[in-house]
Amino acid sequence: MFSAARRTALRGAGSLPRPSSVFSHSLGPSALRRLLSSLAVLEQRDGKLNHGSLSAITAAKKLGGTVHGFVAGGNVKPVAEEAAKVEGVEKIIAVDNAAYDKGLPENYAPLLVENIKKGGYTHILVGHTAFGKSLFPRVAALLDSQQISDITAIESENTFVRPIYAGNAIATVESSDPIKVITLRGTAFPAAEVAGGSAAVEDGVDPNVESPTEWVSEDLAKSDRPDLATAGKVVSGGRGLKSKEDFDKIMLPLADTLGAAVGASRAAVDSGYADNSLQVGQTGKVVAPQLYLAVGISGAIQHLAGMKDSKVIAAINKDPEAPIFQVADVGLVGDLFEKVPELTEKLKSA
Amino acid sequence: MSALRILVPVKRVIDYAVKPRVNKAQTGVETAGVKHSMNPFDELSIEEAVRIRERKSAPGGVEDICVVSAGPPKAQDVLRTAMAMGADRAVHVDVKDGEEGDLEPLAVAKLLRAAVAREGSNLVILGKQSIDDDAAQTGPMLAGLLGWGQATQASAVRFVDGGDAVEVTQEIDGGVATVRAKLPMVITTDLRLNEPRFATLPNIMKAKKKPLVKLSLSDLGVANERRLKVVKVTEPEPRQGGGKVEDVDGLVGKLKELGAL
């Protein structure tokens, strides 16, 4: 457990990060805490901070030690200024360069590596999102560090908890790497609030590496409903909805009445009832809302992997033997085409 | 453009339909006597490689599709399946079961870097994650080690500019994004990319005659160096179903009682 301290101490002395016993016995716990320093990588889009990505700061604060934030993109100052208001963050490193707007890992990874080296960080963290998943393993490879993916808890500065096998087992792992490269599950670390802090904003180093890939276009599903990954309530539809028309007719009024985000099972997505980005499960999004209402979803293990940490699970299904009822806090056996509109009406009038 | 030499890494994992059980010693998941299959995302990788050849979508053509797997001797089963789906040949990197433990993604990425050099590959197609470790690291790590372009979570792959460039549509949070890259590159597959074919019996028979080379980790100059120590593996907190209600009023009442409404 002294490796992080060693590395930082040695780097401070300008030498290579090789294990040595010189420092390990002379440092007490308070010294260790001081030397532990984390960099939380934040996401931005079109000059707007992605608040969900602030969960990296929450996790960094749990580690103890100093916490810095990192953000890059064109005209990134307002984003950095906003992130600087998060309490407990000492510094926001900002790199103003439109080349990083789309988060291309080919130039973003070397950018991060340079800033990690300059800052002497022992831990780097990001959400286990599409951005984090494509970027961080590349960073880890460049640092020769074995990444720890999708953590749900921090036991100590080098010991982390993460689900494996679609959440059917929970592994506790101890890292021996000098720099811990970590992606984290957003639902396990609530986003830090943008209040109470006044961090300094500092320019980071920009190695200006050219990317062999270029961004061409994107097509984002437009929605006025809450974001699926962070919504307090989620209503999710499955194969039982039978068609896209029925999915929209049955699920959307229910979602709007509850102020909920809409999710879907893989079966519903594959059948074209709902957009891919709405998929909940091992291969889609992992959610943990206050209320998860599963409609016409049988409850395959891959789906449960994405929602079984929800506070309250409710299910409506016509099959009384559906596995979803084994995890649902409250289940209603019945025809969803009849029960869901009735539920929507009763919630409206309530 | 030059012809494609595609490398497709595949992994043997516990079948996706099996509910894994944690072993008594809490050191891992029970694997003895449990049905194993090819990682579902890897099936998509092979399917895509074979389709690029069959549909002649790459103007330079496909010269070679090589599948590679690191693991115990039984990993050869998934390599044979891959060849029955259309891969030309296979490389099995023997890693002892149990003793050394599974290779970590970083070690696999280093192994694949060596395999790319050995096979002269210019396109690597991997699954976006394996369904056992759920790490989702190997593809981007390999791209980083090679210094190649990468496109993760691909739902469409097109060759453009007369085959000089590849356009990949990626599944991202909230929708899709398209990136363009020149070869060589690394692509990881998402579920929406294609529908993998079943290996037919005649093809399974033919696959038995296709070449399969056995290598050791040292042949590729890689060590099974573990950076993460598994302290323990436990079952998740069991979730108790709360029973059923008779009607919609009962549902609303129970949700209010639970504080969810």
Coordinates of C-alpha atoms in Angstrom, one line a residue, chain A residues 45 104-106 128-131 133-135 137-138 140-142 144-149 155 159 162-177 212-221 233 258 266 269-270 275-277 279 282-285 290-291 293 301-302 308-316 320 325-333 339 342-343 346-347 350, chain B residues 14 16-20 22 29 31 41 102 104-107 110 128-138 140-145 147-153 155 167 170-182 185 190-192 225-237 239-252 254-256 258-261:
Chain A
R45 CA -20.3 18.8 -24.9
L104 CA -11.2 11.3 -29.7
P105 CA -9.1 8.9 -27.7
E106 CA -6.2 9.1 -30.2
H128 CA -17.7 4.3 -17.2
T129 CA -19.5 6.1 -20.1
A130 CA -19.0 5.7 -23.8
F131 CA -16.4 8.5 -23.5
K133 CA -14.7 3.4 -21.9
S134 CA -13.0 4.3 -25.2
L135 CA -10.5 6.8 -23.7
P137 CA -8.0 1.9 -21.6
R138 CA -5.9 3.8 -24.1
A140 CA -3.9 2.9 -19.2
A141 CA -2.0 1.2 -22.0
L142 CA 0.2 4.3 -22.5
D144 CA 1.4 0.6 -18.6
S145 CA -1.3 0.3 -16.0
Q146 CA -4.0 -2.3 -15.7
Q147 CA -7.2 -0.3 -15.5
I148 CA -9.9 -1.1 -13.0
S149 CA -13.3 -0.8 -14.8
E155 CA -12.2 0.2 0.0
T159 CA -8.6 -1.7 -3.3
R162 CA -16.5 -4.0 -9.1
P163 CA -19.3 -6.2 -10.5
I164 CA -18.3 -9.0 -12.9
Y165 CA -20.4 -11.6 -14.9
A166 CA -23.2 -9.1 -15.5
G167 CA -23.4 -8.2 -11.8
N168 CA -23.8 -11.9 -10.8
A169 CA -20.6 -11.7 -8.8
I170 CA -18.8 -8.9 -7.0
A171 CA -15.1 -8.8 -7.1
T172 CA -12.8 -7.0 -4.7
V173 CA -9.4 -6.3 -6.4
E174 CA -6.2 -4.8 -5.2
S175 CA -4.0 -2.9 -7.7
S176 CA -0.3 -2.9 -7.6
D177 CA 0.1 -0.3 -10.3
P212 CA -5.5 9.3 -37.1
T213 CA -9.3 9.3 -36.8
E214 CA -11.5 12.2 -37.5
W215 CA -15.0 12.9 -36.2
V216 CA -17.5 12.9 -39.1
S217 CA -21.0 13.3 -37.6
E218 CA -23.3 12.4 -34.8
D219 CA -27.0 11.7 -34.4
L220 CA -28.4 12.1 -31.0
A221 CA -31.8 11.0 -29.9
K233 CA -37.7 7.3 -12.0
L258 CA -44.4 10.2 -13.5
R266 CA -32.7 -5.4 -25.5
V269 CA -34.6 -2.2 -28.9
D270 CA -33.7 -5.1 -31.4
D275 CA -33.9 3.7 -29.7
N276 CA -30.6 1.8 -28.9
S277 CA -29.6 4.5 -26.5
Q279 CA -31.4 0.0 -23.6
Q282 CA -25.2 -5.4 -19.3
T283 CA -24.7 -4.1 -22.8
G284 CA -26.7 -0.9 -22.4
K285 CA -27.0 1.6 -19.5
Q290 CA -35.7 5.5 -6.9
L291 CA -38.3 3.7 -8.9
L293 CA -41.1 0.2 -13.4
I301 CA -30.0 -11.7 -16.3
Q302 CA -28.5 -9.3 -18.9
K308 CA -31.2 -4.4 -10.0
D309 CA -29.7 -1.7 -7.8
S310 CA -32.8 0.4 -8.2
K311 CA -34.3 1.3 -4.9
V312 CA -37.8 0.1 -5.7
I313 CA -38.6 -2.2 -8.6
A314 CA -42.1 -2.6 -9.8
A315 CA -43.2 -5.0 -12.6
I316 CA -46.3 -5.4 -14.8
P320 CA -46.8 -14.9 -13.3
F325 CA -41.1 -11.0 -10.2
Q326 CA -38.3 -12.5 -8.2
V327 CA -36.6 -9.1 -7.9
A328 CA -39.6 -6.8 -8.0
D329 CA -40.7 -5.2 -4.7
V330 CA -44.2 -5.1 -6.1
G331 CA -45.6 -7.0 -9.0
L332 CA -48.8 -6.9 -10.9
V333 CA -49.8 -9.9 -13.1
K339 CA -53.1 -2.1 -16.8
E342 CA -55.3 2.5 -16.1
L343 CA -52.2 3.2 -14.0
K346 CA -54.9 6.9 -11.7
L347 CA -51.6 8.6 -11.3
A350 CA -54.1 11.4 -7.9
Chain B
I14 CA -19.2 -19.0 -19.5
Y16 CA -24.3 -16.0 -21.6
A17 CA -27.4 -18.0 -20.6
V18 CA -25.8 -19.6 -17.6
K19 CA -26.2 -17.9 -14.2
P20 CA -22.7 -17.9 -12.7
V22 CA -19.5 -17.9 -6.8
V29 CA -16.8 -18.2 -10.1
T31 CA -16.3 -22.9 -13.9
F41 CA -19.4 -9.9 -29.0
D102 CA -6.9 -15.4 -16.5
E104 CA -5.6 -9.4 -17.6
P105 CA -6.7 -7.1 -20.5
L106 CA -3.3 -5.3 -20.5
A107 CA -1.5 -8.6 -20.9
K110 CA 0.4 -6.9 -25.3
K128 CA -16.5 -4.4 -27.1
Q129 CA -16.3 -6.4 -23.8
S130 CA -16.2 -10.0 -22.6
I131 CA -19.2 -11.0 -20.6
D132 CA -17.2 -12.5 -17.8
D133 CA -14.9 -9.8 -16.7
D134 CA -17.0 -6.9 -18.2
A135 CA -13.8 -4.8 -18.4
A136 CA -14.2 -3.4 -21.9
Q137 CA -10.5 -2.5 -22.2
T138 CA -8.6 -4.8 -24.6
P140 CA -8.6 0.5 -26.9
M141 CA -5.5 -0.7 -25.0
L142 CA -4.3 -2.6 -28.1
A143 CA -4.9 0.5 -30.3
G144 CA -3.0 2.6 -27.8
L145 CA 0.0 0.1 -27.7
G147 CA -0.5 3.8 -31.9
W148 CA -3.4 3.0 -34.3
G149 CA -6.8 4.6 -34.7
Q150 CA -9.7 3.1 -32.9
A151 CA -13.4 2.9 -33.1
T152 CA -15.3 1.4 -30.2
Q153 CA -18.8 0.1 -30.0
S155 CA -22.8 -0.6 -35.2
E167 CA -16.1 5.0 -41.6
Q170 CA -20.4 4.0 -33.0
E171 CA -23.0 3.7 -30.3
I172 CA -22.5 6.4 -27.8
D173 CA -24.6 7.7 -24.9
G174 CA -27.6 9.3 -26.3
G175 CA -27.2 8.2 -29.9
V176 CA -24.6 7.4 -32.5
A177 CA -21.4 9.1 -33.8
T178 CA -19.4 8.4 -36.9
V179 CA -15.7 8.6 -37.2
R180 CA -13.4 8.1 -40.2
A181 CA -9.9 6.6 -40.1
K182 CA -7.3 5.3 -42.4
M185 CA -7.1 0.4 -37.1
D190 CA -21.4 -3.7 -30.5
L191 CA -24.6 -5.8 -30.5
R192 CA -26.2 -3.9 -33.3
E225 CA 2.1 -10.5 -15.2
R226 CA -0.8 -9.7 -12.9
R227 CA -1.4 -6.2 -11.7
L228 CA -4.7 -6.8 -9.9
K229 CA -5.0 -9.2 -7.0
V230 CA -8.4 -10.6 -6.6
V231 CA -9.0 -10.3 -2.8
K232 CA -12.4 -12.0 -2.9
V233 CA -15.4 -12.7 -5.1
T234 CA -18.8 -12.7 -3.5
E235 CA -22.5 -13.0 -4.4
P236 CA -24.3 -9.8 -4.8
E237 CA -26.8 -8.8 -2.1
R239 CA -32.9 -9.0 -3.7
Q240 CA -36.1 -10.3 -2.3
G241 CA -39.2 -10.0 -4.4
G242 CA -41.9 -8.2 -2.5
G243 CA -44.8 -10.3 -3.7
K244 CA -47.7 -9.4 -6.0
V245 CA -50.7 -7.2 -5.8
E246 CA -54.1 -7.8 -7.2
D247 CA -54.8 -4.6 -9.2
V248 CA -53.6 -1.2 -10.2
D249 CA -54.9 0.4 -7.0
G250 CA -52.8 -2.2 -5.1
L251 CA -49.8 -1.2 -7.2
V252 CA -50.2 2.5 -6.6
K254 CA -47.7 -0.3 -2.5
L255 CA -45.5 2.2 -4.4
K256 CA -46.7 5.0 -2.1
L258 CA -42.5 2.2 -0.3
G259 CA -42.0 5.9 -0.9
A260 CA -41.5 5.5 -4.6
L261 CA -44.3 7.8 -5.6

